[in-house]
mmCIF file of C-alpha atoms in Angstrom:
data_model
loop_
_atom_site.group_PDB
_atom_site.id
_atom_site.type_symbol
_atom_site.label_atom_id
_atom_site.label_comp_id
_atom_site.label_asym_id
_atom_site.label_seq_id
_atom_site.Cartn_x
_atom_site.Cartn_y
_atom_site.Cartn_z
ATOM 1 C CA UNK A 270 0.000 0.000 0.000
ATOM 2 C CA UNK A 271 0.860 3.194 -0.847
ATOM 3 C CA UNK A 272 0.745 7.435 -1.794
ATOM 4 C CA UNK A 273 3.321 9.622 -2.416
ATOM 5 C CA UNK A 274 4.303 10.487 1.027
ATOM 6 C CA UNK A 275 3.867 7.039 3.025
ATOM 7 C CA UNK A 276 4.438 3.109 2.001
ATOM 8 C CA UNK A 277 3.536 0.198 3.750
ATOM 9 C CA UNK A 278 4.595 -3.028 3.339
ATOM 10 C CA UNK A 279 5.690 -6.211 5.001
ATOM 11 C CA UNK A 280 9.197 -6.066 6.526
ATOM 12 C CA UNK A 281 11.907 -8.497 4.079
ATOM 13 C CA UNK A 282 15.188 -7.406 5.165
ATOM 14 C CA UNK A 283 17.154 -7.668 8.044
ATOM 15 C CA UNK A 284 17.762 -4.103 7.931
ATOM 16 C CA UNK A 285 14.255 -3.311 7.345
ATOM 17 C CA UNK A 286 13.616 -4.749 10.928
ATOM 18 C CA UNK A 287 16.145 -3.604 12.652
ATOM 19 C CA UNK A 288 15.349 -0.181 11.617
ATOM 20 C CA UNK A 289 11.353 -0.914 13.448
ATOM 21 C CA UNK A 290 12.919 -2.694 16.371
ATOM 22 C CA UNK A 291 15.061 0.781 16.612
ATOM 23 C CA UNK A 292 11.605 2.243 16.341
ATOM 24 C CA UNK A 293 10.118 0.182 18.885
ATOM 25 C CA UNK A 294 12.486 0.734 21.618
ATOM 26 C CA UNK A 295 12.593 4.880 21.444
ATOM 27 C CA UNK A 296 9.235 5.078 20.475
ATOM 28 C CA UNK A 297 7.640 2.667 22.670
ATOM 29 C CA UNK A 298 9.950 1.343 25.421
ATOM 30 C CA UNK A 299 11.571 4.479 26.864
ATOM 31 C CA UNK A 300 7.912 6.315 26.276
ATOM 32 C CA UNK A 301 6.153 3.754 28.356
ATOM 33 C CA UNK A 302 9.326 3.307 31.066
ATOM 34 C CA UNK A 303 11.846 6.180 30.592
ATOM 35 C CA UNK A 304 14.098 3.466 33.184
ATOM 36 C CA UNK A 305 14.340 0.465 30.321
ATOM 37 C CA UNK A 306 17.785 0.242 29.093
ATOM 38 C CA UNK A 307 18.036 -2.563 26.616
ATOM 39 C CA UNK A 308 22.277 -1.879 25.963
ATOM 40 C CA UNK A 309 21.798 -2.694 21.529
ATOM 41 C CA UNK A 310 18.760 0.088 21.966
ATOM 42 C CA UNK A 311 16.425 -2.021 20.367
ATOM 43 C CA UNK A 312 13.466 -4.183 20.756
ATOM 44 C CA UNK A 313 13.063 -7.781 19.972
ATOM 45 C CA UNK A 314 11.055 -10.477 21.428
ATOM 46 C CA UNK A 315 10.639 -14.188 20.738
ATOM 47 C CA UNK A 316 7.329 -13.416 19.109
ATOM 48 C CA UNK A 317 9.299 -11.832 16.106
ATOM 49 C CA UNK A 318 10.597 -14.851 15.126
ATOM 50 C CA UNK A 319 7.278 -15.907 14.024
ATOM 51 C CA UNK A 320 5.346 -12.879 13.250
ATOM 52 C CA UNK A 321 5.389 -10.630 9.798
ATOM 53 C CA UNK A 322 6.943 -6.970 10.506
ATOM 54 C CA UNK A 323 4.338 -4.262 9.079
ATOM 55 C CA UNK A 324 6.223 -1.089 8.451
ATOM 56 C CA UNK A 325 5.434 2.456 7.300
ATOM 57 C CA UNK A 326 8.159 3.966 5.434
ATOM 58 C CA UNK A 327 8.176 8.213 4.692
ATOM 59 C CA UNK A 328 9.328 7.638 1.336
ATOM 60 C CA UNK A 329 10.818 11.548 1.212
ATOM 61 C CA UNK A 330 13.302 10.301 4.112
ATOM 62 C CA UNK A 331 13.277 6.847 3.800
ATOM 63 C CA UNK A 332 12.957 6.284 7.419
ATOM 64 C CA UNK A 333 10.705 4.000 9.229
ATOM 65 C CA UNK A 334 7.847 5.988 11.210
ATOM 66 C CA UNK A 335 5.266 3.255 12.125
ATOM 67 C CA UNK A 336 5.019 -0.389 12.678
ATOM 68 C CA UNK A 337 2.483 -3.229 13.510
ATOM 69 C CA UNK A 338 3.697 -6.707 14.485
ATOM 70 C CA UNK A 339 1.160 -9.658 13.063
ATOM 71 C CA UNK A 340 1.194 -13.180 13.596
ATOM 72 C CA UNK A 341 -2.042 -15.773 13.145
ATOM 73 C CA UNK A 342 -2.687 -18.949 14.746
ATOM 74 C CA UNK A 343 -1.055 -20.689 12.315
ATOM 75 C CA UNK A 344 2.226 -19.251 12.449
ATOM 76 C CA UNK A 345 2.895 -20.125 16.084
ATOM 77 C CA UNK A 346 4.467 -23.096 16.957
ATOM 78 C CA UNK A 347 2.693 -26.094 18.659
ATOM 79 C CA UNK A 348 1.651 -25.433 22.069
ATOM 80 C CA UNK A 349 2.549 -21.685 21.982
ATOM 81 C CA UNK A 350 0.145 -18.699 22.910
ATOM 82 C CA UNK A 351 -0.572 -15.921 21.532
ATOM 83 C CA UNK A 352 1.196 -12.471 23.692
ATOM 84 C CA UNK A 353 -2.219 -11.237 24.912
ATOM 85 C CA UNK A 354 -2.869 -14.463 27.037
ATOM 86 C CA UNK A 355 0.076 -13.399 28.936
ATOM 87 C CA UNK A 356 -2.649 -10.631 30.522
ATOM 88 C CA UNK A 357 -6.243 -12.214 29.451
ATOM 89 C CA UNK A 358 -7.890 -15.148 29.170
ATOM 90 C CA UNK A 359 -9.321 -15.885 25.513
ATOM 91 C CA UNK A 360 -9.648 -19.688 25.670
ATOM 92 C CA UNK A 361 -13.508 -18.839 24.857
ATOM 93 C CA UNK A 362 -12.204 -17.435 21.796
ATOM 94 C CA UNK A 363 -10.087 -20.171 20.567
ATOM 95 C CA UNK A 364 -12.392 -22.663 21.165
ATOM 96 C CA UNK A 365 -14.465 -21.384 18.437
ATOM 97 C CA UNK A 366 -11.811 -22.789 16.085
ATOM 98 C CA UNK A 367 -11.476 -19.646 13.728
ATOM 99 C CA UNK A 368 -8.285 -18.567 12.801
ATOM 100 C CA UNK A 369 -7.034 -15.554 15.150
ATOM 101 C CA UNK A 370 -4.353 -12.708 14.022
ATOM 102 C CA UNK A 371 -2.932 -11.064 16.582
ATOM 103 C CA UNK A 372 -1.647 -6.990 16.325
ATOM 104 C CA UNK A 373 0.922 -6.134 18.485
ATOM 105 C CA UNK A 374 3.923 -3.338 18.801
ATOM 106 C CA UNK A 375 1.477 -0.795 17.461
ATOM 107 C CA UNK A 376 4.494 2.219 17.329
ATOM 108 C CA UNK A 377 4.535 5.506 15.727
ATOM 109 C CA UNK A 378 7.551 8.025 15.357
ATOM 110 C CA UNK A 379 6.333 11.165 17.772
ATOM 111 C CA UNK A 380 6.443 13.744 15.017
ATOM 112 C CA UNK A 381 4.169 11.530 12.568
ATOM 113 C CA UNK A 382 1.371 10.833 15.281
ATOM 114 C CA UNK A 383 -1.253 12.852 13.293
ATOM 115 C CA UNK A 384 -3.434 9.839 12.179
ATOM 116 C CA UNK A 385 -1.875 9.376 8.607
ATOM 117 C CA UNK A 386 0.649 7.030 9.700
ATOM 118 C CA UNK A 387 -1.607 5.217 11.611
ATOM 119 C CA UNK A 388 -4.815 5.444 8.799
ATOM 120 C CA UNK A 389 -1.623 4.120 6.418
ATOM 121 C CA UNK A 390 -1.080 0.606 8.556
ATOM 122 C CA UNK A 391 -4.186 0.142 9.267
ATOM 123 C CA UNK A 392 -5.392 -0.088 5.309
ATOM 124 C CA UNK A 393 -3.074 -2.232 5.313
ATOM 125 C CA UNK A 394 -3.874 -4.367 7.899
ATOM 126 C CA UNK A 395 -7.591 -4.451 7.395
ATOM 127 C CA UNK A 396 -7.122 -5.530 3.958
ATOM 128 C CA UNK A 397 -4.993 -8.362 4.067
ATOM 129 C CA UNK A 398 -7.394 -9.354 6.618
ATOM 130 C CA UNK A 399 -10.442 -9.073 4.686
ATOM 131 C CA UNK A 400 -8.861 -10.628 1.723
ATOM 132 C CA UNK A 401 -7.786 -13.613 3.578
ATOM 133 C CA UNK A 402 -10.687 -14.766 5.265
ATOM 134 C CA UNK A 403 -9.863 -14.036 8.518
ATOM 135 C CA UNK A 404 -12.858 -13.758 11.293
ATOM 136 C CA UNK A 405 -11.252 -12.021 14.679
ATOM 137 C CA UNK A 406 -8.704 -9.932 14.984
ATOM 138 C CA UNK A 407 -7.359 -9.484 18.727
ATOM 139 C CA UNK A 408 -4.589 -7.023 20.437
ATOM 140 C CA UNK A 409 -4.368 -4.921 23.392
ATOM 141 C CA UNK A 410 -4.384 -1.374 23.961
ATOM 142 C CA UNK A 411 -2.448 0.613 26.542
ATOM 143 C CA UNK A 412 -3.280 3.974 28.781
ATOM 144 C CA UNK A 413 0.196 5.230 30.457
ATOM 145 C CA UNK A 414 0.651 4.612 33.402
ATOM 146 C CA UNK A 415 -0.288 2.000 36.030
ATOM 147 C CA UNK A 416 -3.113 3.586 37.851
ATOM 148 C CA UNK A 417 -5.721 1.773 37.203
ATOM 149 C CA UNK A 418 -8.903 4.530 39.102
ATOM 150 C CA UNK A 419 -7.117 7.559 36.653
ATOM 151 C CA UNK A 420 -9.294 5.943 33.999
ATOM 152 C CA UNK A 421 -12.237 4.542 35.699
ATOM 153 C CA UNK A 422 -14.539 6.501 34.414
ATOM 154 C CA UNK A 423 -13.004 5.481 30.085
ATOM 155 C CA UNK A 424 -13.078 1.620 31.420
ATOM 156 C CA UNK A 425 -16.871 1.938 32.517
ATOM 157 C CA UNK A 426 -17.305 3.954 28.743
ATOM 158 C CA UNK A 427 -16.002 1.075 27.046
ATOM 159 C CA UNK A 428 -17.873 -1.453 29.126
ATOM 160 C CA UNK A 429 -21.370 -0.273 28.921
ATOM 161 C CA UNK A 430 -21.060 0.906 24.926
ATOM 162 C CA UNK A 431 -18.218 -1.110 22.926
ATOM 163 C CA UNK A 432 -17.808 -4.590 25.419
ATOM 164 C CA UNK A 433 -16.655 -8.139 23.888
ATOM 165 C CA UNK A 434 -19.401 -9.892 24.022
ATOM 166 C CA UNK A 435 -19.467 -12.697 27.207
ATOM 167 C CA UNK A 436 -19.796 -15.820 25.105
ATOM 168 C CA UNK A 437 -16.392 -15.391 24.763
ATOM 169 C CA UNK A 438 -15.218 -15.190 28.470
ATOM 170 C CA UNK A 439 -12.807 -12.964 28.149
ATOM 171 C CA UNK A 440 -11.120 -12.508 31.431
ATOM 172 C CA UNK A 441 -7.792 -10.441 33.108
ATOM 173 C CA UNK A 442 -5.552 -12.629 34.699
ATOM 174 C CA UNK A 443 -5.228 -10.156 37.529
ATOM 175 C CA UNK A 444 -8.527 -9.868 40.697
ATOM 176 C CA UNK A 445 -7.892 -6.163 41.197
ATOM 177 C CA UNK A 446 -10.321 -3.948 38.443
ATOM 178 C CA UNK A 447 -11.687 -0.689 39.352
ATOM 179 C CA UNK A 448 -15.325 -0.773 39.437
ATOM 180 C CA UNK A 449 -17.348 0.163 36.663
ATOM 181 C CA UNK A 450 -19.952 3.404 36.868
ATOM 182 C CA UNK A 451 -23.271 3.074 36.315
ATOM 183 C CA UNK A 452 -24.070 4.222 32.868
ATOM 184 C CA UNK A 453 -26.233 7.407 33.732
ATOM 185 C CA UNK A 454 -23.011 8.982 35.464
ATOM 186 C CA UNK A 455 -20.915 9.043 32.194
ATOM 187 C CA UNK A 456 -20.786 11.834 29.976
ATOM 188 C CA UNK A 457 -20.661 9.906 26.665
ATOM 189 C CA UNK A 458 -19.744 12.384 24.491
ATOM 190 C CA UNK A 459 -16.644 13.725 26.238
ATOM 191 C CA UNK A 460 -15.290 10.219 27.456
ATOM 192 C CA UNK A 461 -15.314 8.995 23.881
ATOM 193 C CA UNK A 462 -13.054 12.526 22.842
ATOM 194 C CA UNK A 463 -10.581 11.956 25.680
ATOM 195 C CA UNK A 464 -9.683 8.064 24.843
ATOM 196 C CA UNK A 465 -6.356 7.330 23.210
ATOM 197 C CA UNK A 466 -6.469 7.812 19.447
ATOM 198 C CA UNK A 467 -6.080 4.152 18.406
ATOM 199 C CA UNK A 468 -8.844 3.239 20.702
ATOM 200 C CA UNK A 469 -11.383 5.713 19.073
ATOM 201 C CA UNK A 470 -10.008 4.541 15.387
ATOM 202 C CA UNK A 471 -10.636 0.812 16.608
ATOM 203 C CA UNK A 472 -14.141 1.742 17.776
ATOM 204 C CA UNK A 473 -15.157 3.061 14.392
ATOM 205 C CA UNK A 474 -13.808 -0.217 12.685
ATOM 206 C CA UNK A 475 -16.046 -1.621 15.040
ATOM 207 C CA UNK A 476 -13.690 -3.177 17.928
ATOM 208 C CA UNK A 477 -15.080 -4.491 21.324
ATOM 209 C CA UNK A 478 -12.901 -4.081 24.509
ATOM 210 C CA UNK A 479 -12.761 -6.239 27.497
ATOM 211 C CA UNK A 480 -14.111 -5.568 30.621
ATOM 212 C CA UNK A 481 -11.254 -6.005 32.735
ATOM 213 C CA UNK A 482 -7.944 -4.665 32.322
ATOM 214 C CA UNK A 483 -4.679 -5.858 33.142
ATOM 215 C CA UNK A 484 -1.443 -3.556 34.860
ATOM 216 C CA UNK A 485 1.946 -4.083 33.121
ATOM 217 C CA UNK A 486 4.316 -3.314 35.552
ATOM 218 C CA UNK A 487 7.249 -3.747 33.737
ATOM 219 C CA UNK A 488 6.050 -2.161 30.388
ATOM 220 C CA UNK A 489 4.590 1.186 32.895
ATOM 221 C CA UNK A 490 0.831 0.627 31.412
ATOM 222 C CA UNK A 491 -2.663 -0.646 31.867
ATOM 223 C CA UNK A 492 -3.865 -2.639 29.034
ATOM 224 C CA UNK A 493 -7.376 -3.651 27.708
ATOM 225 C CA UNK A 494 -8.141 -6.297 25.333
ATOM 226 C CA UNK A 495 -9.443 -5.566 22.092
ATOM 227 C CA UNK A 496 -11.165 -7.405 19.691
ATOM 228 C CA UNK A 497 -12.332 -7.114 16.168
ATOM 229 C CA UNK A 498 -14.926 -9.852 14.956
ATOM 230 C CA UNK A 499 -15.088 -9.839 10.777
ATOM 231 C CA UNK A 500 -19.267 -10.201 11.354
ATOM 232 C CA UNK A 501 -19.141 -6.944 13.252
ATOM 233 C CA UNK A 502 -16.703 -4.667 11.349
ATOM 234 C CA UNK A 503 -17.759 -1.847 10.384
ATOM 235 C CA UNK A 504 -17.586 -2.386 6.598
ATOM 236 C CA UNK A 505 -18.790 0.777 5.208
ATOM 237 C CA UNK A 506 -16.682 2.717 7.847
ATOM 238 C CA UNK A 507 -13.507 0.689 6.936
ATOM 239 C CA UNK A 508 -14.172 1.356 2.566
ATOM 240 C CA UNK A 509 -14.908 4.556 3.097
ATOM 241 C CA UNK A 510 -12.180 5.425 4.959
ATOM 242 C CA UNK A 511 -9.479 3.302 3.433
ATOM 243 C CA UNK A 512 -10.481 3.665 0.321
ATOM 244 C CA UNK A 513 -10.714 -0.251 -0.820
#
């Protein structure tokens, strides 16, 4: 995918990654936990090893300014899970028997975090899902910090208007959760304006967020699961805006 200012494709040479998992540490990492010192300055997890590298290249500079990391069901090796069930439960999910993709290391450069970058990889990402089939898409998404009452009041927002729906089960694997607010003390209009920008963007798609949330301690963050069920999306929202 492509326009004259941005590409995106999938990552193919070593350099290519490199140049995300550069993007990944000082973009995500030290934003996150300003203490993490990884010594090569970059990021790299087992997971890469089985996952395809998105990456959003300014073609003007030739530098890397956004990334996704994707990885299915079937790319993980026998008796390996998926990142997110390190924080939630999803066996509900799985036992459906769909194929899952999983998003993860959503980054974008600082200076290009004006939506095009991130309207660029999603296209993208959307796409190749919708052209291969696939029914759920699942990641996380992260406020800063790790108090969870700060956003008590965006947690009970999500849970009365955009929840996963609880055939699937999908549970925190931590007991402490702030408690939600009844849905007459919520101010629907503002909450939905003050959430994260790739929460909002994942609502209009269509997404559905979990109910609990999860503190990452060592990342600095509080994460919610997110899902995105193919029956649900929000097809005309998705055309319309990515032009496909």
């Amino acid at each position: 995918m492509a326009s004259e200012k941005f590409s995106v494709k999938f990552a193919e040479t070593e350099e290519e990654k490199l140049a995300v998992y550069r993007l990944r540490y000082q973009d995500m990492l030290l934003e996150f936990n300003k203490d993490a010192n990884n010594q090569d300055g970059l990021d790299i997890t087992e997971y890469d090893e089985y996952a395809k590298i998105i990456l959003c290249k300014d073609n003007d500079t030739g530098e890397v300014v956004g990334t996704y990391r994707f990885i299915t069901s079937n790319d993980l090796p026998l008796g390996k899970r998926f990142l997110c069930e390190d924080e939630f439960c999803i066996d509900g999910l799985k036992a459906t028997g769909e194929t899952i993709v999983e998003l993860s290391r959503a980054v974008i450069k600082k200076e290009y975090r004006n939506t095009t970058v991130l309207m660029h990889l999603l296209g993208f990402v959307v796409k190749y899902i919708l052209d291969n089939g696939y029914r759920f898409t699942i990641g996380e998404a992260s406020f800063m910090g790790t108090d969870k009452s700060l956003y008590q009041k965006e947690f009970s927002y999500l849970a009365h208007y955009h929840a996963v729906d609880e055939s699937f089960s999908i549970k925190a694997n931590e007991e402490k959760q702030v408690e939600i607010l009844p849905k007459e003390e919520l101010d629907e209009r503002s909450l939905k304006r003050s959430l994260p920008t790739l929460i909002r963007v994942y609502m209009e798609m269509g997404s559905k967020f979990s109910k609990d949330s999860f503190t990452d301690w060592e990342f600095g963050s509080v994460d919610v699961f997110v899902l995105l069920d193919r029956e649900n999306c929000n097809l005309n929202y998705v055309r319309r805006i990515f032009r496909f």
